[in-house]
């Protein structure tokens, strides 16, 4: 199966810009944040001086981009350079948090945008994967995902064994033949005079 069918490319930069504009308005951070200013703030958060520099870096489909530290001083500088800013430089930390949320892939189960979403399975940093929020992993009614009993990483149910263990921990509680023989010998030794 083609990975693009499972992990459709989402332009996370566009998602972050739209999310920032919506959250800034809804949280009364500012009444109206224009698209150009929002693009400048997202670029600054990622350490780029301009949206064009970010676009040239081709990071818009990197699922792990939201896991990078946000550059708060560059956000402050971007605000100070804006003509007619609708937002204050003192709000840079809050803006960075909103952008970090917006740069993280949506939860595959509930569609929530949050920097707290985590990758499903055990992917290497940079690999394409599904992302999920902790509340969906922990939900009792969840039929598609669960956390490994040992490492607590979320997996699709079919990837866990009957003991709730992920591929890395599969067999962790199984006895090897030597341990089984030792247990049988122990039981035989302690029950031979009682029979």
XYZ file of N, CA, C and O in Angstrom:
780
model
N 0.843 -1.190 0.000
C 0.000 0.000 0.000
C 0.877 1.238 0.000
O 1.894 1.303 0.682
N 0.485 2.206 -0.717
C 1.205 3.469 -0.835
C 1.077 4.265 0.469
O -0.011 4.467 0.990
N 2.238 4.698 1.038
C 2.237 5.473 2.284
C 1.414 6.741 2.185
O 0.861 7.207 3.166
N 1.316 7.344 0.998
C 0.576 8.600 0.873
C -0.914 8.405 1.140
O -1.604 9.336 1.513
N -1.413 7.165 0.971
C -2.816 6.888 1.276
C -3.027 6.839 2.785
O -4.058 7.246 3.299
N -2.027 6.337 3.509
C -2.132 6.221 4.964
C -1.808 7.551 5.631
O -2.454 7.980 6.573
N -0.749 8.197 5.163
C -0.278 9.437 5.754
C -0.361 10.549 4.721
O 0.637 10.920 4.130
N -1.553 11.074 4.473
C -1.658 12.122 3.464
C -0.813 13.323 3.862
O -0.737 13.670 5.034
N -0.153 13.904 2.878
C 0.692 15.056 3.174
C -0.176 16.247 3.559
O -1.042 16.658 2.809
N 0.049 16.723 4.732
C -0.634 17.904 5.211
C 0.387 19.017 5.256
O 1.485 18.828 5.776
N 0.033 20.148 4.715
C 0.933 21.276 4.795
C 0.808 21.835 6.209
O -0.124 22.572 6.522
N 1.744 21.441 7.067
C 1.671 21.828 8.467
C 1.924 23.319 8.674
O 1.470 23.891 9.662
N 2.624 23.950 7.747
C 2.825 25.403 7.849
C 1.481 26.104 7.665
O 1.100 26.963 8.455
N 0.739 25.707 6.641
C -0.591 26.290 6.402
C -1.508 25.986 7.590
O -2.243 26.854 8.053
N -1.458 24.746 8.078
C -2.273 24.373 9.234
C -1.929 25.271 10.431
O -2.819 25.762 11.119
N -0.631 25.514 10.672
C -0.201 26.347 11.800
C -0.649 27.794 11.629
O -1.073 28.440 12.587
N -0.564 28.309 10.411
C -0.991 29.691 10.141
C -2.492 29.821 10.407
O -2.932 30.739 11.114
N -3.281 28.904 9.868
C -4.734 28.946 10.086
C -5.074 28.779 11.566
O -5.949 29.469 12.099
N -4.390 27.865 12.219
C -4.632 27.606 13.645
C -4.274 28.837 14.484
O -5.027 29.220 15.380
N -3.133 29.468 14.178
C -2.717 30.678 14.894
C -3.747 31.788 14.727
O -4.132 32.443 15.701
N -4.215 31.988 13.514
C -5.195 33.053 13.269
C -6.489 32.796 14.047
O -7.049 33.700 14.670
N -6.940 31.552 14.045
C -8.173 31.197 14.750
C -7.998 31.323 16.256
O -8.825 31.927 16.942
N -6.922 30.745 16.789
C -6.684 30.780 18.238
C -6.430 32.198 18.741
O -6.875 32.548 19.842
N -5.718 33.008 17.975
C -5.455 34.396 18.383
C -6.768 35.155 18.521
O -6.950 35.930 19.461
N -7.678 34.904 17.591
C -8.984 35.568 17.647
C -9.817 35.006 18.800
O -10.356 35.748 19.612
N -9.904 33.667 18.899
C -10.749 33.033 19.912
C -10.272 33.300 21.340
O -11.079 33.399 22.255
N -8.962 33.410 21.525
C -8.429 33.650 22.870
C -8.278 35.141 23.165
O -7.724 35.525 24.189
N -8.732 35.973 22.233
C -8.673 37.428 22.354
C -7.234 37.950 22.474
O -6.990 38.990 23.068
N -6.301 37.191 21.898
C -4.914 37.634 21.837
C -4.824 38.854 20.927
O -4.071 39.779 21.184
N -5.601 38.826 19.864
C -5.755 39.992 18.989
C -7.033 39.798 18.184
O -7.465 38.671 17.951
N -7.657 40.900 17.796
C -8.924 40.820 17.078
C -8.768 40.238 15.684
O -9.566 39.422 15.247
N -7.731 40.686 14.988
C -7.560 40.232 13.619
C -6.076 40.105 13.307
O -5.349 41.095 13.321
N -5.653 38.874 13.048
C -4.267 38.619 12.671
C -4.281 38.252 11.192
O -4.848 37.231 10.803
N -3.690 39.090 10.388
C -3.668 38.863 8.953
C -2.820 37.662 8.564
O -1.929 37.235 9.298
N -3.097 37.135 7.398
C -2.385 35.965 6.901
C -0.884 36.228 6.777
O -0.065 35.395 7.157
N -0.504 37.396 6.259
C 0.909 37.727 6.103
C 1.643 37.778 7.437
O 2.757 37.258 7.570
N 1.005 38.396 8.442
C 1.617 38.459 9.764
C 1.705 37.064 10.381
O 2.715 36.725 11.010
N 0.671 36.269 10.205
C 0.686 34.908 10.745
C 1.792 34.081 10.100
O 2.510 33.338 10.786
N 1.967 34.191 8.782
C 3.054 33.484 8.099
C 4.417 33.933 8.639
O 5.320 33.111 8.833
N 4.560 35.244 8.868
C 5.821 35.764 9.413
C 6.095 35.200 10.803
O 7.243 34.859 11.135
N 5.058 35.091 11.632
C 5.229 34.571 12.991
C 5.586 33.091 12.992
O 6.450 32.649 13.757
N 4.949 32.312 12.129
C 5.261 30.879 12.041
C 6.698 30.700 11.539
O 7.456 29.882 12.075
N 7.083 31.481 10.546
C 8.457 31.413 10.029
C 9.457 31.758 11.126
O 10.463 31.053 11.309
N 9.179 32.816 11.862
C 10.074 33.238 12.942
C 10.161 32.162 14.029
O 11.252 31.884 14.546
N 9.039 31.544 14.362
C 9.027 30.494 15.388
C 9.964 29.348 15.026
O 10.567 28.713 15.895
N 10.101 29.109 13.731
C 10.967 28.027 13.259
C 12.387 28.491 12.951
O 13.210 27.715 12.461
N 12.665 29.765 13.221
C 14.020 30.270 13.053
C 14.325 30.874 11.694
O 15.486 31.100 11.362
N 13.279 31.147 10.904
C 13.476 31.759 9.583
C 13.097 33.227 9.643
O 12.115 33.594 10.287
N 13.839 34.065 8.930
C 13.574 35.507 8.955
C 12.361 35.886 8.123
O 11.719 36.887 8.391
N 12.050 35.086 7.094
C 10.913 35.409 6.221
C 10.150 34.143 5.852
O 10.718 33.045 5.875
N 8.884 34.299 5.476
C 8.135 33.139 4.991
C 8.771 32.526 3.734
O 8.711 31.311 3.539
N 9.415 33.354 2.924
C 10.068 32.846 1.709
C 11.237 31.927 2.077
O 11.452 30.904 1.421
N 11.981 32.275 3.115
C 13.090 31.432 3.560
C 12.572 30.087 4.075
O 13.161 29.039 3.800
N 11.452 30.109 4.779
C 10.838 28.867 5.256
C 10.371 28.022 4.082
O 10.603 26.814 4.039
N 9.723 28.657 3.126
C 9.232 27.927 1.953
C 10.390 27.275 1.193
O 10.287 26.134 0.747
N 11.502 27.979 1.083
C 12.677 27.436 0.389
C 13.241 26.211 1.121
O 13.823 25.328 0.505
N 13.030 26.140 2.432
C 13.538 25.014 3.222
C 12.693 23.755 3.035
O 13.116 22.668 3.402
N 11.495 23.901 2.464
C 10.595 22.780 2.168
C 10.280 21.934 3.403
O 10.302 20.715 3.361
N 9.981 22.592 4.514
C 9.633 21.901 5.753
C 8.131 21.652 5.924
O 7.720 21.046 6.898
N 7.325 22.119 4.974
C 5.880 22.123 5.214
C 5.246 20.744 5.376
O 4.159 20.613 5.904
N 5.927 19.672 4.946
C 5.354 18.333 5.089
C 6.093 17.486 6.120
O 5.830 16.305 6.251
N 7.033 18.098 6.861
C 7.774 17.393 7.895
C 6.880 17.234 9.121
O 6.591 18.192 9.829
N 6.424 16.004 9.378
C 5.501 15.761 10.493
C 6.098 16.094 11.854
O 5.373 16.284 12.813
N 7.374 16.114 11.946
C 8.039 16.311 13.230
C 8.401 17.770 13.492
O 8.992 18.099 14.520
N 7.995 18.662 12.596
C 8.372 20.073 12.696
C 7.849 20.719 13.985
O 8.496 21.577 14.559
N 6.711 20.286 14.467
C 6.142 20.836 15.696
C 6.893 20.414 16.949
O 6.678 20.964 18.024
N 7.769 19.432 16.823
C 8.546 18.962 17.972
C 9.813 19.792 18.176
O 10.507 19.639 19.163
N 10.108 20.661 17.219
C 11.279 21.535 17.344
C 10.998 22.609 18.395
O 9.859 23.033 18.569
N 12.041 23.107 19.050
C 11.820 24.233 19.968
C 11.448 25.489 19.174
O 12.007 25.746 18.109
N 10.480 26.214 19.679
C 10.052 27.443 19.019
C 10.997 28.583 19.418
O 11.415 28.674 20.565
N 11.309 29.443 18.462
C 12.258 30.533 18.660
C 11.502 31.792 19.108
O 11.110 32.624 18.285
N 11.323 31.923 20.412
C 10.556 33.040 20.979
C 11.203 34.400 20.674
O 10.498 35.337 20.290
N 12.533 34.555 20.815
C 13.125 35.861 20.485
C 12.881 36.279 19.028
O 12.647 37.464 18.753
N 12.902 35.322 18.103
C 12.632 35.687 16.704
C 11.170 36.071 16.504
O 10.866 36.927 15.678
N 10.262 35.475 17.280
C 8.853 35.873 17.208
C 8.721 37.318 17.685
O 8.040 38.137 17.062
N 9.382 37.647 18.800
C 9.356 39.021 19.318
C 9.885 40.000 18.263
O 9.271 41.042 18.020
N 11.011 39.646 17.648
C 11.594 40.520 16.612
C 10.663 40.660 15.408
O 10.542 41.748 14.839
N 10.001 39.573 15.023
C 9.071 39.630 13.887
C 7.918 40.589 14.188
O 7.500 41.361 13.330
N 7.430 40.550 15.432
C 6.340 41.457 15.818
C 6.820 42.906 15.783
O 6.128 43.793 15.268
N 8.014 43.144 16.296
C 8.550 44.510 16.325
C 8.812 45.051 14.922
O 8.745 46.266 14.699
N 9.088 44.175 13.953
C 9.335 44.605 12.571
C 8.043 44.830 11.783
O 8.067 45.413 10.708
N 6.922 44.348 12.291
C 5.653 44.464 11.561
C 5.203 45.916 11.491
O 5.328 46.660 12.461
N 4.635 46.265 10.339
C 3.990 47.572 10.250
C 2.567 47.376 10.754
O 1.892 46.424 10.386
N 2.126 48.206 11.626
C 0.797 48.107 12.238
C 0.542 46.724 12.851
O -0.399 46.024 12.469
N 1.373 46.306 13.813
C 1.149 44.989 14.421
C -0.169 44.960 15.192
O -0.552 45.938 15.829
N -0.860 43.855 15.097
C -2.124 43.690 15.813
C -1.919 42.856 17.076
O -2.872 42.513 17.753
N -0.675 42.555 17.356
C -0.333 41.706 18.491
C 0.888 42.306 19.183
O 1.688 42.990 18.553
N 1.042 42.054 20.471
C 2.151 42.640 21.228
C 3.315 41.660 21.346
O 3.118 40.458 21.482
N 4.533 42.186 21.340
C 5.740 41.360 21.459
C 5.760 40.584 22.776
O 6.325 39.492 22.857
N 5.124 41.120 23.811
C 5.082 40.438 25.114
C 4.282 39.128 25.055
O 4.365 38.309 25.966
N 3.541 38.926 23.980
C 2.735 37.710 23.805
C 3.493 36.606 23.050
O 2.918 35.577 22.709
N 4.787 36.797 22.808
C 5.566 35.873 21.976
C 5.542 34.437 22.494
O 5.442 33.487 21.710
N 5.632 34.239 23.810
C 5.632 32.869 24.371
C 4.295 32.175 24.081
O 4.253 31.018 23.698
N 3.208 32.896 24.277
C 1.873 32.338 24.011
C 1.727 32.020 22.520
O 1.188 30.976 22.158
N 2.219 32.897 21.675
C 2.169 32.667 20.230
C 2.978 31.419 19.876
O 2.541 30.583 19.072
N 4.149 31.271 20.485
C 4.995 30.102 20.232
C 4.263 28.803 20.596
O 4.332 27.814 19.857
N 3.542 28.812 21.712
C 2.790 27.623 22.126
C 1.683 27.294 21.127
O 1.472 26.129 20.789
N 0.989 28.316 20.656
C -0.081 28.109 19.671
C 0.506 27.568 18.368
O -0.034 26.631 17.773
N 1.624 28.134 17.937
C 2.261 27.680 16.697
C 2.738 26.238 16.841
O 2.569 25.421 15.930
N 3.304 25.900 17.984
C 3.760 24.530 18.227
C 2.596 23.549 18.109
O 2.731 22.470 17.507
N 1.452 23.917 18.676
C 0.254 23.083 18.517
C -0.087 22.932 17.040
O -0.311 21.825 16.549
N -0.127 24.055 16.339
C -0.528 24.052 14.931
C 0.409 23.311 14.011
O 0.008 22.851 12.942
N 1.670 23.166 14.415
C 2.653 22.467 13.589
C 2.689 20.956 13.831
O 3.445 20.239 13.193
N 1.882 20.482 14.767
C 1.841 19.051 15.080
C 0.669 18.413 14.329
O -0.423 18.969 14.292
N 0.892 17.229 13.738
C -0.208 16.574 13.021
C -1.427 16.341 13.910
O -1.309 16.135 15.121
N -2.587 16.375 13.274
C -3.854 16.163 13.979
C -3.937 14.742 14.545
O -3.354 13.818 13.987
N -4.716 14.575 15.605
C -4.993 13.249 16.161
C -5.770 12.457 15.121
O -6.780 12.935 14.590
N -5.325 11.254 14.832
C -5.958 10.409 13.827
C -7.352 9.951 14.273
O -8.207 9.662 13.447
N -7.602 9.943 15.580
C -8.887 9.465 16.095
C -9.927 10.575 16.247
O -11.088 10.385 15.888
N -9.520 11.749 16.767
C -10.503 12.807 17.043
C -10.255 14.100 16.261
O -11.027 15.031 16.381
N -9.154 14.168 15.523
C -8.821 15.315 14.686
C -8.325 16.533 15.471
O -8.215 17.625 14.932
N -8.024 16.366 16.759
C -7.564 17.466 17.607
C -6.148 17.891 17.206
O -5.286 17.073 16.929
N -5.917 19.204 17.218
C -4.583 19.756 16.974
C -3.976 20.091 18.332
O -4.559 20.847 19.103
N -2.810 19.509 18.625
C -2.136 19.791 19.885
C -0.679 19.356 19.809
O -0.374 18.291 19.254
N 0.198 20.140 20.409
C 1.613 19.767 20.475
C 1.800 18.537 21.354
O 2.850 17.907 21.325
N 0.785 18.177 22.122
C 0.852 16.988 22.970
C 0.504 15.710 22.219
O 0.600 14.627 22.794
N 0.069 15.818 20.959
C -0.176 14.614 20.171
C 1.139 13.865 20.031
O 2.204 14.467 19.949
N 1.047 12.546 20.012
C 2.246 11.712 19.958
C 2.141 10.734 18.791
O 1.042 10.381 18.372
N 3.297 10.307 18.272
C 3.257 9.374 17.145
C 2.741 8.001 17.565
O 2.986 7.552 18.684
N 2.020 7.366 16.662
C 1.514 6.007 16.897
C 2.625 5.029 16.535
O 3.280 5.159 15.514
N 2.810 4.031 17.379
C 3.837 3.024 17.141
C 5.173 3.492 17.671
O 5.247 4.285 18.612
N 6.210 3.000 17.051
C 7.558 3.328 17.491
C 8.393 3.795 16.304
O 9.403 3.185 15.965
N 7.951 4.895 15.654
C 8.685 5.350 14.466
C 10.007 6.012 14.842
O 10.177 6.489 15.961
N 10.912 6.018 13.899
C 12.149 6.782 14.053
C 11.808 8.256 13.853
O 10.888 8.589 13.107
N 12.547 9.131 14.490
C 12.333 10.564 14.327
C 12.431 10.899 12.839
O 13.395 10.542 12.182
N 11.418 11.548 12.314
C 11.397 11.929 10.902
C 10.561 11.013 10.025
O 10.215 11.380 8.905
N 10.226 9.817 10.516
C 9.399 8.897 9.727
C 7.963 9.396 9.645
O 7.454 10.014 10.579
N 7.289 9.086 8.535
C 5.861 9.372 8.418
C 5.103 8.393 9.295
O 5.425 7.205 9.336
N 4.115 8.888 10.005
C 3.325 8.030 10.891
C 2.018 8.728 11.236
O 1.819 9.889 10.913
N 1.149 7.987 11.886
C -0.084 8.573 12.412
C 0.246 9.192 13.770
O 1.181 8.764 14.443
N -0.540 10.187 14.172
C -0.376 10.835 15.468
C -1.697 10.749 16.210
O -2.770 10.713 15.599
N -1.626 10.713 17.536
C -2.833 10.569 18.348
C -2.673 11.353 19.644
O -1.558 11.555 20.126
N -3.787 11.818 20.185
C -3.732 12.514 21.471
C -3.869 11.484 22.597
O -4.441 10.409 22.409
N -3.327 11.804 23.747
C -3.328 10.876 24.882
C -4.743 10.520 25.316
O -5.014 9.381 25.680
N -5.674 11.465 25.259
C -7.038 11.170 25.706
C -7.691 10.119 24.810
O -8.476 9.304 25.282
N -7.349 10.088 23.536
C -7.895 9.050 22.651
C -7.255 7.693 22.923
O -7.914 6.656 22.829
N -5.987 7.667 23.279
C -5.321 6.401 23.615
C -5.924 5.839 24.895
O -6.163 4.638 25.005
N -6.177 6.710 25.868
C -6.657 6.279 27.180
C -8.167 6.051 27.247
O -8.662 5.522 28.234
N -8.899 6.452 26.214
C -10.365 6.345 26.233
C -10.800 4.883 26.324
O -10.305 4.022 25.600
N -11.713 4.604 27.226
C -12.196 3.234 27.414
C -12.929 2.709 26.189
O -12.901 1.521 25.909
N -13.591 3.579 25.448
C -14.361 3.162 24.278
C -13.489 3.020 23.028
O -13.967 2.633 21.983
N -12.194 3.307 23.170
C -11.286 3.258 22.028
C -11.093 1.807 21.572
O -10.685 0.967 22.348
N -11.408 1.539 20.327
C -11.308 0.185 19.797
C -10.143 0.021 18.833
O -9.795 -1.101 18.475
N -9.535 1.119 18.408
C -8.489 1.045 17.397
C -7.077 1.201 17.955
O -6.120 0.749 17.339
N -6.928 1.859 19.108
C -5.613 2.164 19.656
C -5.545 1.800 21.128
O -6.548 1.839 21.823
N -4.350 1.466 21.581
C -4.097 1.231 23.004
C -2.607 1.429 23.250
O -1.803 1.395 22.321
N -2.260 1.633 24.503
C -0.856 1.822 24.870
C -0.248 0.477 25.259
O -0.919 -0.370 25.855
N 1.012 0.292 24.918
C 1.754 -0.900 25.324
C 1.770 -0.949 26.856
O 1.966 0.071 27.513
N 1.585 -2.124 27.428
C 1.554 -2.280 28.885
C 2.880 -1.925 29.549
O 2.894 -1.596 30.723
N 3.976 -1.991 28.806
C 5.276 -1.679 29.400
C 5.786 -0.284 29.076
O 6.155 0.468 29.964
N 5.828 0.080 27.797
C 6.441 1.360 27.423
C 5.437 2.505 27.333
O 5.818 3.658 27.235
N 4.154 2.185 27.345
C 3.075 3.171 27.316
C 2.979 3.942 25.998
O 2.282 4.937 25.913
N 3.687 3.490 24.950
C 3.567 4.131 23.638
C 2.274 3.654 22.978
O 1.900 2.494 23.117
N 1.589 4.551 22.248
C 0.343 4.141 21.594
C 0.615 3.311 20.335
O 1.537 3.595 19.578
N -0.207 2.293 20.142
C -0.133 1.428 18.970
C -1.537 1.128 18.491
O -2.497 1.232 19.252
N -1.647 0.729 17.237
C -2.906 0.176 16.760
C -3.091 -1.156 17.483
O -2.133 -1.871 17.733
N -4.337 -1.485 17.814
C -4.649 -2.690 18.584
C -4.032 -3.934 17.950
O -3.478 -4.782 18.646
N -4.097 -4.033 16.623
C -3.597 -5.241 15.962
C -2.074 -5.396 16.081
O -1.545 -6.475 15.826
N -1.371 -4.346 16.488
C 0.078 -4.432 16.668
C 0.460 -4.947 18.059
O 1.613 -5.287 18.293
N -0.494 -4.979 18.988
C -0.226 -5.451 20.342
C -0.584 -6.927 20.472
O -1.528 -7.401 19.837
N 0.148 -7.662 21.312
C -0.188 -9.072 21.518
C -1.316 -9.186 22.544
O -1.818 -8.174 23.049
N -1.710 -10.390 22.873
C -2.850 -10.596 23.783
C -2.583 -10.076 25.198
O -3.500 -9.864 25.976
N -1.303 -9.850 25.529
C -0.942 -9.306 26.833
C -0.822 -7.782 26.800
O -0.445 -7.167 27.785
N -1.097 -7.184 25.632
C -1.015 -5.734 25.496
C 0.399 -5.222 25.312
O 0.695 -4.082 25.660
N 1.265 -6.067 24.749
C 2.659 -5.677 24.560
C 2.940 -5.364 23.097
O 2.459 -6.053 22.196
N 3.768 -4.342 22.882
C 4.150 -3.918 21.538
C 5.199 -4.884 20.970
O 5.730 -5.725 21.707
N 5.508 -4.774 19.686
C 6.495 -5.669 19.088
C 7.845 -5.682 19.829
O 8.473 -6.728 19.942
N 8.275 -4.545 20.345
C 9.553 -4.497 21.059
C 9.518 -5.274 22.373
O 10.510 -5.851 22.793
N 8.367 -5.306 23.020
C 8.262 -5.960 24.333
C 7.559 -7.323 24.284
O 7.396 -7.956 25.324
N 7.161 -7.735 23.104
C 6.490 -9.025 22.942
C 7.358 -10.128 23.550
O 8.549 -10.184 23.343
N 6.736 -11.008 24.344
C 7.457 -12.117 24.977
C 8.147 -11.742 26.272
O 8.783 -12.578 26.904
N 7.997 -10.509 26.706
C 8.684 -10.022 27.905
C 8.301 -10.825 29.149
O 9.118 -11.013 30.038
N 7.063 -11.316 29.217
C 6.605 -12.053 30.394
C 6.569 -13.558 30.154
O 6.082 -14.312 30.991
N 7.071 -14.016 29.029
C 7.083 -15.447 28.724
C 8.301 -16.097 29.384
O 9.377 -15.495 29.452
N 8.113 -17.323 29.867
C 9.216 -18.055 30.487
C 9.992 -18.812 29.424
O 9.406 -19.363 28.490
N 11.303 -18.876 29.587
C 12.078 -19.694 28.670
C 12.044 -21.140 29.184
O 11.634 -21.394 30.320
N 12.438 -22.123 28.382
C 12.347 -23.541 28.786
C 13.076 -23.842 30.104
O 12.590 -24.635 30.913
N 14.187 -23.216 30.344
C 14.940 -23.450 31.580
C 14.148 -22.976 32.798
O 14.099 -23.649 33.830
N 13.500 -21.790 32.680
C 12.687 -21.286 33.789
C 11.483 -22.192 34.045
O 11.129 -22.450 35.199
N 10.858 -22.693 32.999
C 9.724 -23.607 33.152
C 10.156 -24.890 33.856
O 9.447 -25.394 34.740
N 11.308 -25.432 33.473
C 11.816 -26.648 34.103
C 12.105 -26.406 35.580
O 11.781 -27.237 36.433
N 12.704 -25.256 35.894
C 12.973 -24.912 37.295
C 11.683 -24.845 38.104
O 11.636 -25.323 39.245
N 10.623 -24.280 37.543
C 9.341 -24.189 38.255
C 8.743 -25.575 38.463
O 8.221 -25.882 39.540
N 8.806 -26.421 37.442
C 8.289 -27.786 37.572
C 9.056 -28.549 38.635
O 8.460 -29.259 39.459
N 10.378 -28.417 38.648
C 11.204 -29.084 39.656
C 10.867 -28.585 41.048
O 10.790 -29.367 41.998
N 10.670 -27.279 41.194
C 10.318 -26.692 42.482
C 8.986 -27.256 42.986
O 8.859 -27.653 44.151
N 7.986 -27.288 42.099
C 6.664 -27.797 42.476
C 6.762 -29.277 42.839
O 6.202 -29.732 43.845
N 7.483 -30.048 42.047
C 7.635 -31.483 42.307
C 8.325 -31.711 43.643
O 7.907 -32.548 44.442
N 9.360 -30.944 43.922
C 10.112 -31.096 45.165
C 9.229 -30.809 46.376
O 9.269 -31.515 47.375
N 8.415 -29.764 46.292
C 7.600 -29.381 47.447
C 6.297 -30.165 47.560
O 5.631 -30.076 48.586
N 5.922 -30.904 46.562
C 4.663 -31.661 46.630
C 4.885 -33.165 46.699
O 3.941 -33.907 46.879
N 6.115 -33.684 46.598
C 6.347 -35.126 46.547
C 6.003 -35.817 47.833
O 5.534 -36.938 47.850
N 6.166 -35.190 48.993
C 5.858 -35.842 50.267
C 4.408 -35.658 50.686
O 3.931 -36.292 51.618
N 3.684 -34.753 49.991
C 2.287 -34.487 50.346
C 1.317 -35.317 49.540
O 0.123 -35.181 49.670
N 1.787 -36.157 48.656
C 0.892 -36.880 47.750
C 0.698 -38.232 48.147
O 0.014 -39.028 48.419
